[in-house]
Short mmCIF file of C-alpha atoms in Angstrom, two decimals:
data_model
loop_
_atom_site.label_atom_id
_atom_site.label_comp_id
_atom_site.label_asym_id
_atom_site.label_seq_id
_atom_site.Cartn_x
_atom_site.Cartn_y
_atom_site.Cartn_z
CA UNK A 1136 0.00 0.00 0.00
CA UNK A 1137 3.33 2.42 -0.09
CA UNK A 1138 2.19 3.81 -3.27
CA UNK A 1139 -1.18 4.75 -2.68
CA UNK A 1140 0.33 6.29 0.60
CA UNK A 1141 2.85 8.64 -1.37
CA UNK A 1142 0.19 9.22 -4.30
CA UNK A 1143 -2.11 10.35 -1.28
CA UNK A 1144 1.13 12.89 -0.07
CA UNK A 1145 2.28 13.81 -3.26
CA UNK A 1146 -1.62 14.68 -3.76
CA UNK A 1147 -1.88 16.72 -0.31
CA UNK A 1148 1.14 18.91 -0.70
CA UNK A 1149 0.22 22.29 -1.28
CA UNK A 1150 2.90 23.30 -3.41
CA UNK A 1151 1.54 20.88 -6.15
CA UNK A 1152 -1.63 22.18 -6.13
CA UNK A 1153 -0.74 26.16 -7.54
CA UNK A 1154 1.12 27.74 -9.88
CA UNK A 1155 1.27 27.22 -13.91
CA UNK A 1156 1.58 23.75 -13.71
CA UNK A 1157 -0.11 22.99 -10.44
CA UNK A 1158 -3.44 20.69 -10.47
CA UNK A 1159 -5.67 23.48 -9.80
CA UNK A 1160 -4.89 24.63 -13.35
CA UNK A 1161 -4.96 21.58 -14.91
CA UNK A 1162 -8.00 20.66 -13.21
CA UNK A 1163 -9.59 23.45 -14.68
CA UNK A 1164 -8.03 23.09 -18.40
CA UNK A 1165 -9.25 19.60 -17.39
CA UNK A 1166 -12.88 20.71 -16.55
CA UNK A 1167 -13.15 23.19 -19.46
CA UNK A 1168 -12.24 21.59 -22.13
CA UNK A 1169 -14.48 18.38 -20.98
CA UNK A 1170 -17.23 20.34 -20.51
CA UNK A 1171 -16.94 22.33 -23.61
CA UNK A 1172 -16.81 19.18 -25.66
CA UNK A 1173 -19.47 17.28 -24.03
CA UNK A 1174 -21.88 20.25 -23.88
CA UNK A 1175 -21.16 21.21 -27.97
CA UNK A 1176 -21.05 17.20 -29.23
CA UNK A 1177 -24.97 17.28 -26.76
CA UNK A 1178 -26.12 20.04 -28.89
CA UNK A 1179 -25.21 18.04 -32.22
CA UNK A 1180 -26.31 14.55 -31.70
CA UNK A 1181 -29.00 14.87 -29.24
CA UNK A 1182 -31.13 16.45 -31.76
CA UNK A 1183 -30.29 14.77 -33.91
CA UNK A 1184 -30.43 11.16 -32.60
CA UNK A 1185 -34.12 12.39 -31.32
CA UNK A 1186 -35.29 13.60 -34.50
CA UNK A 1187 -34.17 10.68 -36.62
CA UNK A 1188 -35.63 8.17 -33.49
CA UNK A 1189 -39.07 10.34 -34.12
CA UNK A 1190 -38.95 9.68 -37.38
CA UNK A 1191 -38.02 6.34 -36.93
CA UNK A 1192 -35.45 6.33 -40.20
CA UNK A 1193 -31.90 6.84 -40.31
CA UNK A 1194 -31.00 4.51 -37.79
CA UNK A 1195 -28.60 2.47 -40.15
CA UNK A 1196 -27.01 5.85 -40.94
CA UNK A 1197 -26.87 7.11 -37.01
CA UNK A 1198 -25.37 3.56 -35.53
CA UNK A 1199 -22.96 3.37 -38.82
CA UNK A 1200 -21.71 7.26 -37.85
CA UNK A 1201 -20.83 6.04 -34.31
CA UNK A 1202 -19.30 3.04 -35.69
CA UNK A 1203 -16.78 4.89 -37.72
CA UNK A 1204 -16.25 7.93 -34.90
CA UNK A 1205 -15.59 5.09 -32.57
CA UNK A 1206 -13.00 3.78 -34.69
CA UNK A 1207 -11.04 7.37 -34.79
CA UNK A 1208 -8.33 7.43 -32.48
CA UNK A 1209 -8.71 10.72 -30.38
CA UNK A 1210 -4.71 10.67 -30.12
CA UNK A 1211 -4.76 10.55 -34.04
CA UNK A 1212 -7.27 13.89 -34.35
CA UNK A 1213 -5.00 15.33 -31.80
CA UNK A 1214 -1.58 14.71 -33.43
CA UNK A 1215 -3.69 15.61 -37.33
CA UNK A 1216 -4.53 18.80 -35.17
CA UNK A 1217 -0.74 19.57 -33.75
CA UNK A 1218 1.24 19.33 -37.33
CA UNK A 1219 -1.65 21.60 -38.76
CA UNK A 1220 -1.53 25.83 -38.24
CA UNK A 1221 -4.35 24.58 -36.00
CA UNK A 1222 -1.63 23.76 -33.51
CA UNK A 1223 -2.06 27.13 -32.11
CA UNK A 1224 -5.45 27.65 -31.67
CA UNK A 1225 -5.23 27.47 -27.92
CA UNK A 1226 -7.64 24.54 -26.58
CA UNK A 1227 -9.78 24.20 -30.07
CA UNK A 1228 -7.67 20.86 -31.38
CA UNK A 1229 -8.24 19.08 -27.51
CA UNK A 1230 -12.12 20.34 -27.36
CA UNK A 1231 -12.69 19.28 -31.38
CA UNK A 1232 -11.05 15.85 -31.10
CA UNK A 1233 -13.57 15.30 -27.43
CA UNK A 1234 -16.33 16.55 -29.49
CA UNK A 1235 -15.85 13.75 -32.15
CA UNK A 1236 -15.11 10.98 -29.72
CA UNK A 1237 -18.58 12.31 -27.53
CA UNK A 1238 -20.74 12.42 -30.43
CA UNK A 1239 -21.53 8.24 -30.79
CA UNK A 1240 -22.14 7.59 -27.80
CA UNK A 1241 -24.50 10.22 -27.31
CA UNK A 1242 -26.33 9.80 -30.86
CA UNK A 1243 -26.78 5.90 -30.67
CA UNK A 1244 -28.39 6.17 -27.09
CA UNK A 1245 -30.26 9.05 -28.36
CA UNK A 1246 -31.54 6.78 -31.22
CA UNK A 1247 -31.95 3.92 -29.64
CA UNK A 1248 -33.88 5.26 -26.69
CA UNK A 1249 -36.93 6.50 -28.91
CA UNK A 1250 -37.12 3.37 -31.19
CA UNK A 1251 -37.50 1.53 -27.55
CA UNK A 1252 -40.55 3.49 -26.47
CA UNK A 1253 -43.38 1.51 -26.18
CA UNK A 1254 -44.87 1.23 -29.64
CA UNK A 1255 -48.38 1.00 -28.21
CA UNK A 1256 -48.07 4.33 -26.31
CA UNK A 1257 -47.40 6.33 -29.15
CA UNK A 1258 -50.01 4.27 -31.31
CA UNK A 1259 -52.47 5.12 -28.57
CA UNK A 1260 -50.94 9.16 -28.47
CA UNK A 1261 -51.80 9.10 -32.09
CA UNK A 1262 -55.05 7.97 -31.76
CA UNK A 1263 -55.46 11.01 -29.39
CA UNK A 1264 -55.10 13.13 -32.15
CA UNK A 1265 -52.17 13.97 -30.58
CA UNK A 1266 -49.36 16.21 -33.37
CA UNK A 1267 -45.90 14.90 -34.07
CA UNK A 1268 -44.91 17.83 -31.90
CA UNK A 1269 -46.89 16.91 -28.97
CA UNK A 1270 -46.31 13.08 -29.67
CA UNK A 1271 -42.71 14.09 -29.29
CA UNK A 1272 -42.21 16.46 -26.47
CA UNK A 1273 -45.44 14.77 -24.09
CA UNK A 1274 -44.90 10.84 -24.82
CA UNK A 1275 -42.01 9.84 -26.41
CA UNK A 1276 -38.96 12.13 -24.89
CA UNK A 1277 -40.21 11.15 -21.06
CA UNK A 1278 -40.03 7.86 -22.17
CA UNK A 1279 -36.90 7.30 -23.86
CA UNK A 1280 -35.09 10.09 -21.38
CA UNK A 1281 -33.71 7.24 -18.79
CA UNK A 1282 -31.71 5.91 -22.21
CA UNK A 1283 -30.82 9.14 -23.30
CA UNK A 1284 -29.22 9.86 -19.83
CA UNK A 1285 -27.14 6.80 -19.86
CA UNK A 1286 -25.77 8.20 -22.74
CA UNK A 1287 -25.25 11.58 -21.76
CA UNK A 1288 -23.36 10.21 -18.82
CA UNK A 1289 -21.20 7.69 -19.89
CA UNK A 1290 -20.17 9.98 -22.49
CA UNK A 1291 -19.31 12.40 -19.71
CA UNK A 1292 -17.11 9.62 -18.26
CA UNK A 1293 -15.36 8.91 -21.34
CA UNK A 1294 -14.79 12.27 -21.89
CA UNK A 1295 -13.11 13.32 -18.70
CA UNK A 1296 -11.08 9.79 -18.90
CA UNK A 1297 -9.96 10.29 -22.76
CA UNK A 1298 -9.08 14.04 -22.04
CA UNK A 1299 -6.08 12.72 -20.38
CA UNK A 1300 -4.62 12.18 -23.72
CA UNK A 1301 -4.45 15.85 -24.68
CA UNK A 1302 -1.05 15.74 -22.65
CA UNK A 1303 0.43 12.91 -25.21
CA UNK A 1304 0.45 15.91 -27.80
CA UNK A 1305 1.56 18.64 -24.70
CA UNK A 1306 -2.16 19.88 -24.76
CA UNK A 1307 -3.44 20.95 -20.83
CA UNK A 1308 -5.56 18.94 -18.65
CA UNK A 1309 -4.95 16.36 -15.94
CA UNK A 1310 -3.06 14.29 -18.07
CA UNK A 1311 0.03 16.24 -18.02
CA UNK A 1312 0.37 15.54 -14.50
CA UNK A 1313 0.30 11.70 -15.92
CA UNK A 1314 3.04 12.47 -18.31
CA UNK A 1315 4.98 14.50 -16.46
CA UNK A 1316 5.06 11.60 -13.68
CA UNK A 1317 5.82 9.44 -15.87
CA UNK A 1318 8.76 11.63 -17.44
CA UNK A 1319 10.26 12.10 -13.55
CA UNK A 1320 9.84 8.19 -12.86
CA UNK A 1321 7.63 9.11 -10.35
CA UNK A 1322 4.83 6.37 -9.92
CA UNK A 1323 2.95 8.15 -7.08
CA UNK A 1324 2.68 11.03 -9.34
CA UNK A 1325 1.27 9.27 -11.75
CA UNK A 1326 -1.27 7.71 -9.23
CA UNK A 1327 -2.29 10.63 -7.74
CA UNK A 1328 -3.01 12.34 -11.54
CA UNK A 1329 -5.12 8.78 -12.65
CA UNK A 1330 -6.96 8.95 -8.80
CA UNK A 1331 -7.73 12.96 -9.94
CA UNK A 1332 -9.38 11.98 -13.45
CA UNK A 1333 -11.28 8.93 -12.29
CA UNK A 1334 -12.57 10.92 -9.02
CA UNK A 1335 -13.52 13.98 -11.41
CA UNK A 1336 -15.34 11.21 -13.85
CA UNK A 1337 -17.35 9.65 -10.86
CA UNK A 1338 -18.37 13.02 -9.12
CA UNK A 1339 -19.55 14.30 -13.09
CA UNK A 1340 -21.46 11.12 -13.30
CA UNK A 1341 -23.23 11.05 -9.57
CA UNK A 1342 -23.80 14.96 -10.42
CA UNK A 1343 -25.54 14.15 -13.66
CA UNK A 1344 -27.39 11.31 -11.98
CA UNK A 1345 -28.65 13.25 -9.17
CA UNK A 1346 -29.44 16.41 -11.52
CA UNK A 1347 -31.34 13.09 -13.48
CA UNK A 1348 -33.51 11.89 -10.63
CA UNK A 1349 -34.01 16.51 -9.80
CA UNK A 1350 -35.59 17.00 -13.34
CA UNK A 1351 -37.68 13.42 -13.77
CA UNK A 1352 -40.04 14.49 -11.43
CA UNK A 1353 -42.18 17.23 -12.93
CA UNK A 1354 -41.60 15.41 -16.44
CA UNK A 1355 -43.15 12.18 -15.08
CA UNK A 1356 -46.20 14.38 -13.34
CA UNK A 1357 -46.82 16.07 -16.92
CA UNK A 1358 -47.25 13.08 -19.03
CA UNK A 1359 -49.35 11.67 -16.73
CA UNK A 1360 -51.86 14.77 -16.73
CA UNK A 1361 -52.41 14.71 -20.16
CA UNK B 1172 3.60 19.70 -56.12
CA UNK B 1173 6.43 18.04 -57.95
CA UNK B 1174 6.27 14.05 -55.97
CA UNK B 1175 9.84 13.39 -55.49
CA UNK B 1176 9.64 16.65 -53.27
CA UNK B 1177 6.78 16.04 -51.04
CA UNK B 1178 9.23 14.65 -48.01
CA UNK B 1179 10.55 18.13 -48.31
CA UNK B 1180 7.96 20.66 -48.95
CA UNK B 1181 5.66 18.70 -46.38
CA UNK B 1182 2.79 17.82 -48.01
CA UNK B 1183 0.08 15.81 -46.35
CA UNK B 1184 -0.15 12.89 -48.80
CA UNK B 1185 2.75 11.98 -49.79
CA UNK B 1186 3.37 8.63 -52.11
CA UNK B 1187 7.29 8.88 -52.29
CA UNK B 1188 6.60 8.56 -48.10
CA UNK B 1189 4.11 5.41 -49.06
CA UNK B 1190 7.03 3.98 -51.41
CA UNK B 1191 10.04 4.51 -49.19
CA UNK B 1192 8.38 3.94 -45.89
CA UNK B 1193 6.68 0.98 -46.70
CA UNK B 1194 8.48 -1.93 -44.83
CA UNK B 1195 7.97 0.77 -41.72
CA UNK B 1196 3.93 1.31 -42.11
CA UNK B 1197 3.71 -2.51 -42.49
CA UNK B 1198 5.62 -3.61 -39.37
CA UNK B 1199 3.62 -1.05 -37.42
CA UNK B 1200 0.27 -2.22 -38.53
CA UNK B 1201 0.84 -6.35 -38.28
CA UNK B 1202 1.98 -4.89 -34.38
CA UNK B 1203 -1.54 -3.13 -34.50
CA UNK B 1204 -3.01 -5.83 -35.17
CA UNK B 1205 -1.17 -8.36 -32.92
CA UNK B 1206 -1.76 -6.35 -30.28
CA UNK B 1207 -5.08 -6.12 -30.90
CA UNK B 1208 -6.29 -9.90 -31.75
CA UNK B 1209 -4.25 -10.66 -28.60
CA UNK B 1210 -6.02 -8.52 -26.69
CA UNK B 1211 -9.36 -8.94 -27.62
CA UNK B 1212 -9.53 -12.70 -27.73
CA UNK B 1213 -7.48 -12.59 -24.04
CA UNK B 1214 -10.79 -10.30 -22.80
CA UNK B 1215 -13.07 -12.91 -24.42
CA UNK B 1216 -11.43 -16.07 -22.58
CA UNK B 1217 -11.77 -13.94 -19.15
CA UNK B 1218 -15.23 -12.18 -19.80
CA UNK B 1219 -17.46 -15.24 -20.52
CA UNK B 1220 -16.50 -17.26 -17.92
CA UNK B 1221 -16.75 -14.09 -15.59
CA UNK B 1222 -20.24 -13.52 -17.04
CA UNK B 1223 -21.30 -17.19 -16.25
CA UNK B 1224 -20.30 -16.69 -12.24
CA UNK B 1225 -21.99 -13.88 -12.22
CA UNK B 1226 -24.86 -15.76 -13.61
CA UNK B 1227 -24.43 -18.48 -11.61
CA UNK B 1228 -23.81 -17.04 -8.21
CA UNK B 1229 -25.61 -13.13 -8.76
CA UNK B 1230 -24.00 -11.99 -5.71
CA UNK B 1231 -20.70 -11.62 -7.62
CA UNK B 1232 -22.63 -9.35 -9.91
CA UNK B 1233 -22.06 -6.07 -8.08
CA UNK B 1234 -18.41 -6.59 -7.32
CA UNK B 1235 -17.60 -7.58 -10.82
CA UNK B 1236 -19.36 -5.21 -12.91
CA UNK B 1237 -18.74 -2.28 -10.50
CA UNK B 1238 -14.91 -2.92 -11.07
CA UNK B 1239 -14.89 -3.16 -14.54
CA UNK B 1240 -16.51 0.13 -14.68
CA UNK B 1241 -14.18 1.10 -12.25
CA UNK B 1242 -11.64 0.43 -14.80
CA UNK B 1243 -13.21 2.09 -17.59
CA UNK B 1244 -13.07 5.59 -15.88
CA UNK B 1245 -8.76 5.19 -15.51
CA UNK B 1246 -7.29 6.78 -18.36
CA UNK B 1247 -5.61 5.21 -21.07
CA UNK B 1248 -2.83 6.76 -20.16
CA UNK B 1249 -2.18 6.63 -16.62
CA UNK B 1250 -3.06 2.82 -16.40
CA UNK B 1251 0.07 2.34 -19.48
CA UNK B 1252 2.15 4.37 -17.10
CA UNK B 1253 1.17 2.68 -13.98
CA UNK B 1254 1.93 -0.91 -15.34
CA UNK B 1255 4.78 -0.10 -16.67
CA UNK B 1256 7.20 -1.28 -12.98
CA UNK B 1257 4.80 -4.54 -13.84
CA UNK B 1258 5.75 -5.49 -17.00
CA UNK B 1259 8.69 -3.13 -17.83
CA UNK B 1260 8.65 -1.43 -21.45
CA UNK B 1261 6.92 -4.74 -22.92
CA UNK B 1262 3.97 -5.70 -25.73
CA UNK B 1263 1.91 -6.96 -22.71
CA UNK B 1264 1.90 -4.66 -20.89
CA UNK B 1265 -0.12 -2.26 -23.40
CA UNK B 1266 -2.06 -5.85 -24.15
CA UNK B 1267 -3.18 -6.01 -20.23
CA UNK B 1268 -4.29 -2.40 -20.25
CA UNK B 1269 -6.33 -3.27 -23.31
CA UNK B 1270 -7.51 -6.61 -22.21
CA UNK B 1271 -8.92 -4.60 -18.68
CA UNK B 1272 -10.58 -1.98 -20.86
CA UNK B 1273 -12.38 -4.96 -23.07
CA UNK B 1274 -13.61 -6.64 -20.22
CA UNK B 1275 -16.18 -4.15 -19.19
CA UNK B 1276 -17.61 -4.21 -22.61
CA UNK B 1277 -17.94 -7.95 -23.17
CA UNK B 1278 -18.83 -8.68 -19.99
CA UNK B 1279 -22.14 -6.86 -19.99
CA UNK B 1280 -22.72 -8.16 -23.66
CA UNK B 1281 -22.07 -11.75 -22.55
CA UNK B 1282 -24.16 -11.08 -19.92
CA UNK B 1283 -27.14 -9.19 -22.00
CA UNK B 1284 -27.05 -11.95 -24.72
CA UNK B 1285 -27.46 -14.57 -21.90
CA UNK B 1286 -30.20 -12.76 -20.41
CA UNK B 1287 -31.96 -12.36 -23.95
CA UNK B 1288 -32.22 -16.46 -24.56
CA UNK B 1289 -36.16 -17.07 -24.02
CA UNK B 1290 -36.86 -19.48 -20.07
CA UNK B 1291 -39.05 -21.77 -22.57
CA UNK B 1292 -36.15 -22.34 -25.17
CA UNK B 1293 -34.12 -23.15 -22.14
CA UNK B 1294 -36.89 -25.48 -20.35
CA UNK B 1295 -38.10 -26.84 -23.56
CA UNK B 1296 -33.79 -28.01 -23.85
CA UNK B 1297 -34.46 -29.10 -20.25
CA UNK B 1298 -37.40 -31.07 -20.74
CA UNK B 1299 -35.11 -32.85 -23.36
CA UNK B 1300 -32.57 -34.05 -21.14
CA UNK B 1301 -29.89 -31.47 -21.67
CA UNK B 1302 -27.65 -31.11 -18.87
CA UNK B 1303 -26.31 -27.59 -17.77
CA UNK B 1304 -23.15 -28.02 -20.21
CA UNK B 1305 -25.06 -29.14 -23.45
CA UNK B 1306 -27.66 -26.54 -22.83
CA UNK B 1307 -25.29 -23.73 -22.46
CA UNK B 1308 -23.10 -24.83 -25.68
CA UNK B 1309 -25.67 -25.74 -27.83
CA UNK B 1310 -28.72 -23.45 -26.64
CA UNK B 1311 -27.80 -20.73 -24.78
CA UNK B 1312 -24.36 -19.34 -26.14
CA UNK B 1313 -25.62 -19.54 -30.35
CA UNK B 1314 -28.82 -17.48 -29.20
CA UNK B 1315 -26.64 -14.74 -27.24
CA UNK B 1316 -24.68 -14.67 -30.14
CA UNK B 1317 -26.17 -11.76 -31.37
CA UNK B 1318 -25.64 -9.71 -28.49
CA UNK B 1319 -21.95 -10.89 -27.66
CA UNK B 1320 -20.94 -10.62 -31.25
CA UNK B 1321 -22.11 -6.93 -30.84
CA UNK B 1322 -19.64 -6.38 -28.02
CA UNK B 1323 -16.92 -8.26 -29.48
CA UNK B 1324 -17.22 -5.85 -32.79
CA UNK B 1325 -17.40 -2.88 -30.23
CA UNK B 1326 -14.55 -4.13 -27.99
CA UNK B 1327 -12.57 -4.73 -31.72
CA UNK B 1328 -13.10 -1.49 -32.62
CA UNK B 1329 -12.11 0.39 -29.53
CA UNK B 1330 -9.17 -1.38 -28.71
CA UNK B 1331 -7.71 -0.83 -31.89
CA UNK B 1332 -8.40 3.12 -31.62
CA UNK B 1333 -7.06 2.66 -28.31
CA UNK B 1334 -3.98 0.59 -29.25
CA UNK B 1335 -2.27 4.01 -30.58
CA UNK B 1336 -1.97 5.09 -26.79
CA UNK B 1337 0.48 2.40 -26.37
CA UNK B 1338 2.85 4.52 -27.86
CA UNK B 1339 3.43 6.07 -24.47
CA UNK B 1340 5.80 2.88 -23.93
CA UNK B 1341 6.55 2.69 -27.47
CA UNK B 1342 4.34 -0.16 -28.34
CA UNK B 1343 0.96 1.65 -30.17
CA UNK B 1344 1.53 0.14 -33.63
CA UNK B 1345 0.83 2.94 -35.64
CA UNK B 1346 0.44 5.07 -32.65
CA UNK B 1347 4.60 4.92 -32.48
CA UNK B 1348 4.58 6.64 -36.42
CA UNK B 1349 2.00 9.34 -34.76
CA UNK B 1350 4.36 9.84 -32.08
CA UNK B 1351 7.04 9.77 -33.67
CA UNK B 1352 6.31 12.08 -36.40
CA UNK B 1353 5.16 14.55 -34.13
CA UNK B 1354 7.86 16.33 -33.07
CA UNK B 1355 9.23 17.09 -36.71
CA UNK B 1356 5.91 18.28 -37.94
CA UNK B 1357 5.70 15.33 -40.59
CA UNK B 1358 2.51 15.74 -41.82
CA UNK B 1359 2.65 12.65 -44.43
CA UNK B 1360 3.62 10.05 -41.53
CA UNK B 1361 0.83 11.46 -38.74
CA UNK B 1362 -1.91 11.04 -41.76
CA UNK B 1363 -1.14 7.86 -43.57
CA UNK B 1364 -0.92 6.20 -39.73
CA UNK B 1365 -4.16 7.53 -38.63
CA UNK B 1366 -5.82 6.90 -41.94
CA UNK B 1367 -4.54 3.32 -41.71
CA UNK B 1368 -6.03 3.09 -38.25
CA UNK B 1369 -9.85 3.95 -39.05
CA UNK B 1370 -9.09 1.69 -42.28
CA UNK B 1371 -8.46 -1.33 -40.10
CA UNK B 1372 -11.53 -0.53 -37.75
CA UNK B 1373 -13.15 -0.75 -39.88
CA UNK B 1374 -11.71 -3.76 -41.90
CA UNK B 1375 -12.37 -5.71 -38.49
CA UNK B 1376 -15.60 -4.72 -38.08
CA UNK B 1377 -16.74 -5.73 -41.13
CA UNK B 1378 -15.00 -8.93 -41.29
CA UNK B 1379 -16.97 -9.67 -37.51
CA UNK B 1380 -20.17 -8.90 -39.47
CA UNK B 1381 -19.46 -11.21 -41.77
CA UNK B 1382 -18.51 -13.76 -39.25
CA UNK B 1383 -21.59 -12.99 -37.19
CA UNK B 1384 -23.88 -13.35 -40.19
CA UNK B 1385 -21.99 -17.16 -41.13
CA UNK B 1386 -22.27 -18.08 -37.26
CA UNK B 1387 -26.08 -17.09 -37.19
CA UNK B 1388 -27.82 -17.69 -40.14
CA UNK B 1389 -31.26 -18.10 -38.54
CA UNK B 1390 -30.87 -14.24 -37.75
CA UNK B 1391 -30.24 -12.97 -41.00
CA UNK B 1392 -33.70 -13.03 -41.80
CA UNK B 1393 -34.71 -11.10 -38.59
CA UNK B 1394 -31.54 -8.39 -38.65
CA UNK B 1395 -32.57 -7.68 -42.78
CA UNK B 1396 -35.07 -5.03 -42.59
CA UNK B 1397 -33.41 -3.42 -39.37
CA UNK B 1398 -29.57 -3.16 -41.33
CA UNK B 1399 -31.43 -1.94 -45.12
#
């Protein structure tokens, strides 16, 4: 247990935690450019993966995108990003290259949670002379939202986990305190910067969660009024 | 735009780099994709026969699947660096990373498929005089083939994107070229590798279709009008 010991002093020495290079920076590199890419890859595919699951076409098209963005190696987009003039566009190469590896998870659960709502509810929504529109926003979202969630927040764990990899290219974020343990030989180092990313992933996920189980309630009371 | 100049002016496709370079791009990619068989069928051998305790005795399912999604929230990169003391700078140890990563994937598909297999197919095989062996070779495992062959072409697929981290320790297949070219700005090296890398994604996951369409053929009629 002497290296979870030093990880836990290497982590609770002040003078690590400040300056340029100190975690509380990197945390928030690590924080911004997560949450930039999760929140800009929502906007695209959750739409998206609604609309096409409304429609009930496309799917072929939505699970063969995440197929192929799965199969693009975020450290490739990175490194096609660094020997580009892109290079120096601050955080936009890290936050793109999140953005691409967010989007399939995020579109396929998207998808897939409105094909799996209850066929006979929206039959019987229809025969209420209910409008796509209404169909959409009073029957089939509240239904298919505990999918769409999963999605949202596993995404939101791979993100944080993958934005590690920014460092590989000398981009910010936690990883750099992965890389530069790993430069100095220094294992606790490199504990304490994997314990920081996987702590930051599980607190993002019991936030979203808990925001989750906060926002179900008045949609469940809704559908059931009308 | 003169070819025989593109190593010098830069350019990002290159065929004098494809010609010279060739014996290079083909080493890393059979390392690729050794690394990547290995690790994939490694996960497989470990995952099913974790699934089937878990089956068998449910209490082990909270233990086990909470600590493969444990393992799914260390980074890439910090769980290379942190086996490296294990296995020193070494092909397995990027291949146990990847194998740990795998796991939570197949796992829950193994599981899933096993789930989906109807109680009366599996009393009907009962009634028959199967015993729990037969029944789970020649019932149960063909009708969660569906499902597992879904996380085997998702686990594929991943690991290979995932294989390029390996460079970290020098052993990412094409991840190495990345690296490598990185510092020097060679744009012809960093594309050709990455472009090779979604090509063999995507090579593998086709190739497991086909292989999950010649293991199931009772399912092709089912799947058709979902895939057109």
């Amino acid at each position: 247990m002497g290296i979870v010991t030093d990880a836990w002093a290497w982590l609770t020495t002040g003078a690590h935690w400040t300056g340029e290079e100190g975690i509380g920076q990197r945390l928030a590199e690590h924080v911004y450019v997560s949450g930039a890419a999760l929140l800009i890859a929502a906007a695209i595919a959750l739409p998206l993966g609604l609309w096409l699951g409304h429609l009930g076409r496309g799917g072929a098209l939505a699970v063969n995108v995440s197929n192929v963005g799965r199969a693009v190696p975020v450290f490739a987009v990175l490194a096609l990003f660094m020997v580009s003039p892109l290079r120096n566009a601050g955080y936009v190469p890290t936050v793109v290259a999140l953005v691409l590896f967010a989007i399939p998870p995020l579109l396929t659960n998207a998808y897939v949670g409105m094909r799996e709502v209850d066929r006979a509810a929206v039959r019987a929504a229809r025969g209420m002379g209910m409008t796509g529109g209404q169909l959409f926003l009073r029957v089939e979202l509240p239904l298919a939202r505990p999918v769409v969630m999963t999605g949202v927040r596993s995404a939101a764990v791979q993100v944080i986990a993958t934005a590690t990899v920014a460092a590989m290219v000398g981009q910010g974020g936690l990883g750099r305190i992965i890389t530069a343990g790993f430069a100095l030989y220094d294992t606790a180092q490199v504990v304490a910067g994997a314990v920081l990313v996987a702590l930051l992933a599980l607190l993002v996920e019991a936030v979203l969660a808990g925001a989750d189980r906060l926002l179900s309630g008045p949609a469940r009371a809704r559908g059931m009024k009308t | 735009m003169s070819t025989p100049n593109c190593l010098v002016t830069n350019d990002w496709i290159c065929g004098e780099y494809l010609r010279t370079r060739s014996e290079e791009l083909t080493e890393a990619t059979l390392q690729h994709v050794g690394i990547t068989v290995v690790s994939v069928l490694l996960a497989l051998l470990v995952a099913v026969p974790l699934a089937l305790l878990v089956r068998a005795k449910p209490r082990f399912a909270g233990p086990v699947l909470g600590l493969t999604t444990l393992l799914y929230t260390v980074p890439s990169l910090a769980m290379f660096s942190l086996l490296l003391p294990v296995f020193g700078l070494s092909a397995a140890l990027v291949v146990t990373g990847l194998v740990l990563y795998a796991l939570t994937i197949l796992v829950r598909n193994t599981l899933a498929g096993l789930d989906a297999v109807p109680a009366e197919t599996r009393e009907a095989a009962r009634g028959m005089g199967y015993g729990s062996w037969r029944l789970l070779w020649q019932v149960e495992l063909p009708l969660a083939l569906p499902v597992l062959m879904a996380g085997i072409r998702m686990a594929t697929v991943s690991t290979i994107a995932l294989t390029t981290v390996g460079s970290v320790v020098g052993r990412g297949g094409l991840g190495n070229l990345i690296e490598d070219a990185l510092p020097t700005f060679f744009k012809a090296q960093v594309l050709a590798a990455s472009v090779l890398c979604v090509l063999l994604a995507v090579t593998a996951d086709l190739l497991l279709l086909g292989l999950q369409r010649l293991l199931t053929p009772w399912a092709r009629i089912r799947t058709a009008p979902g895939g057109a």
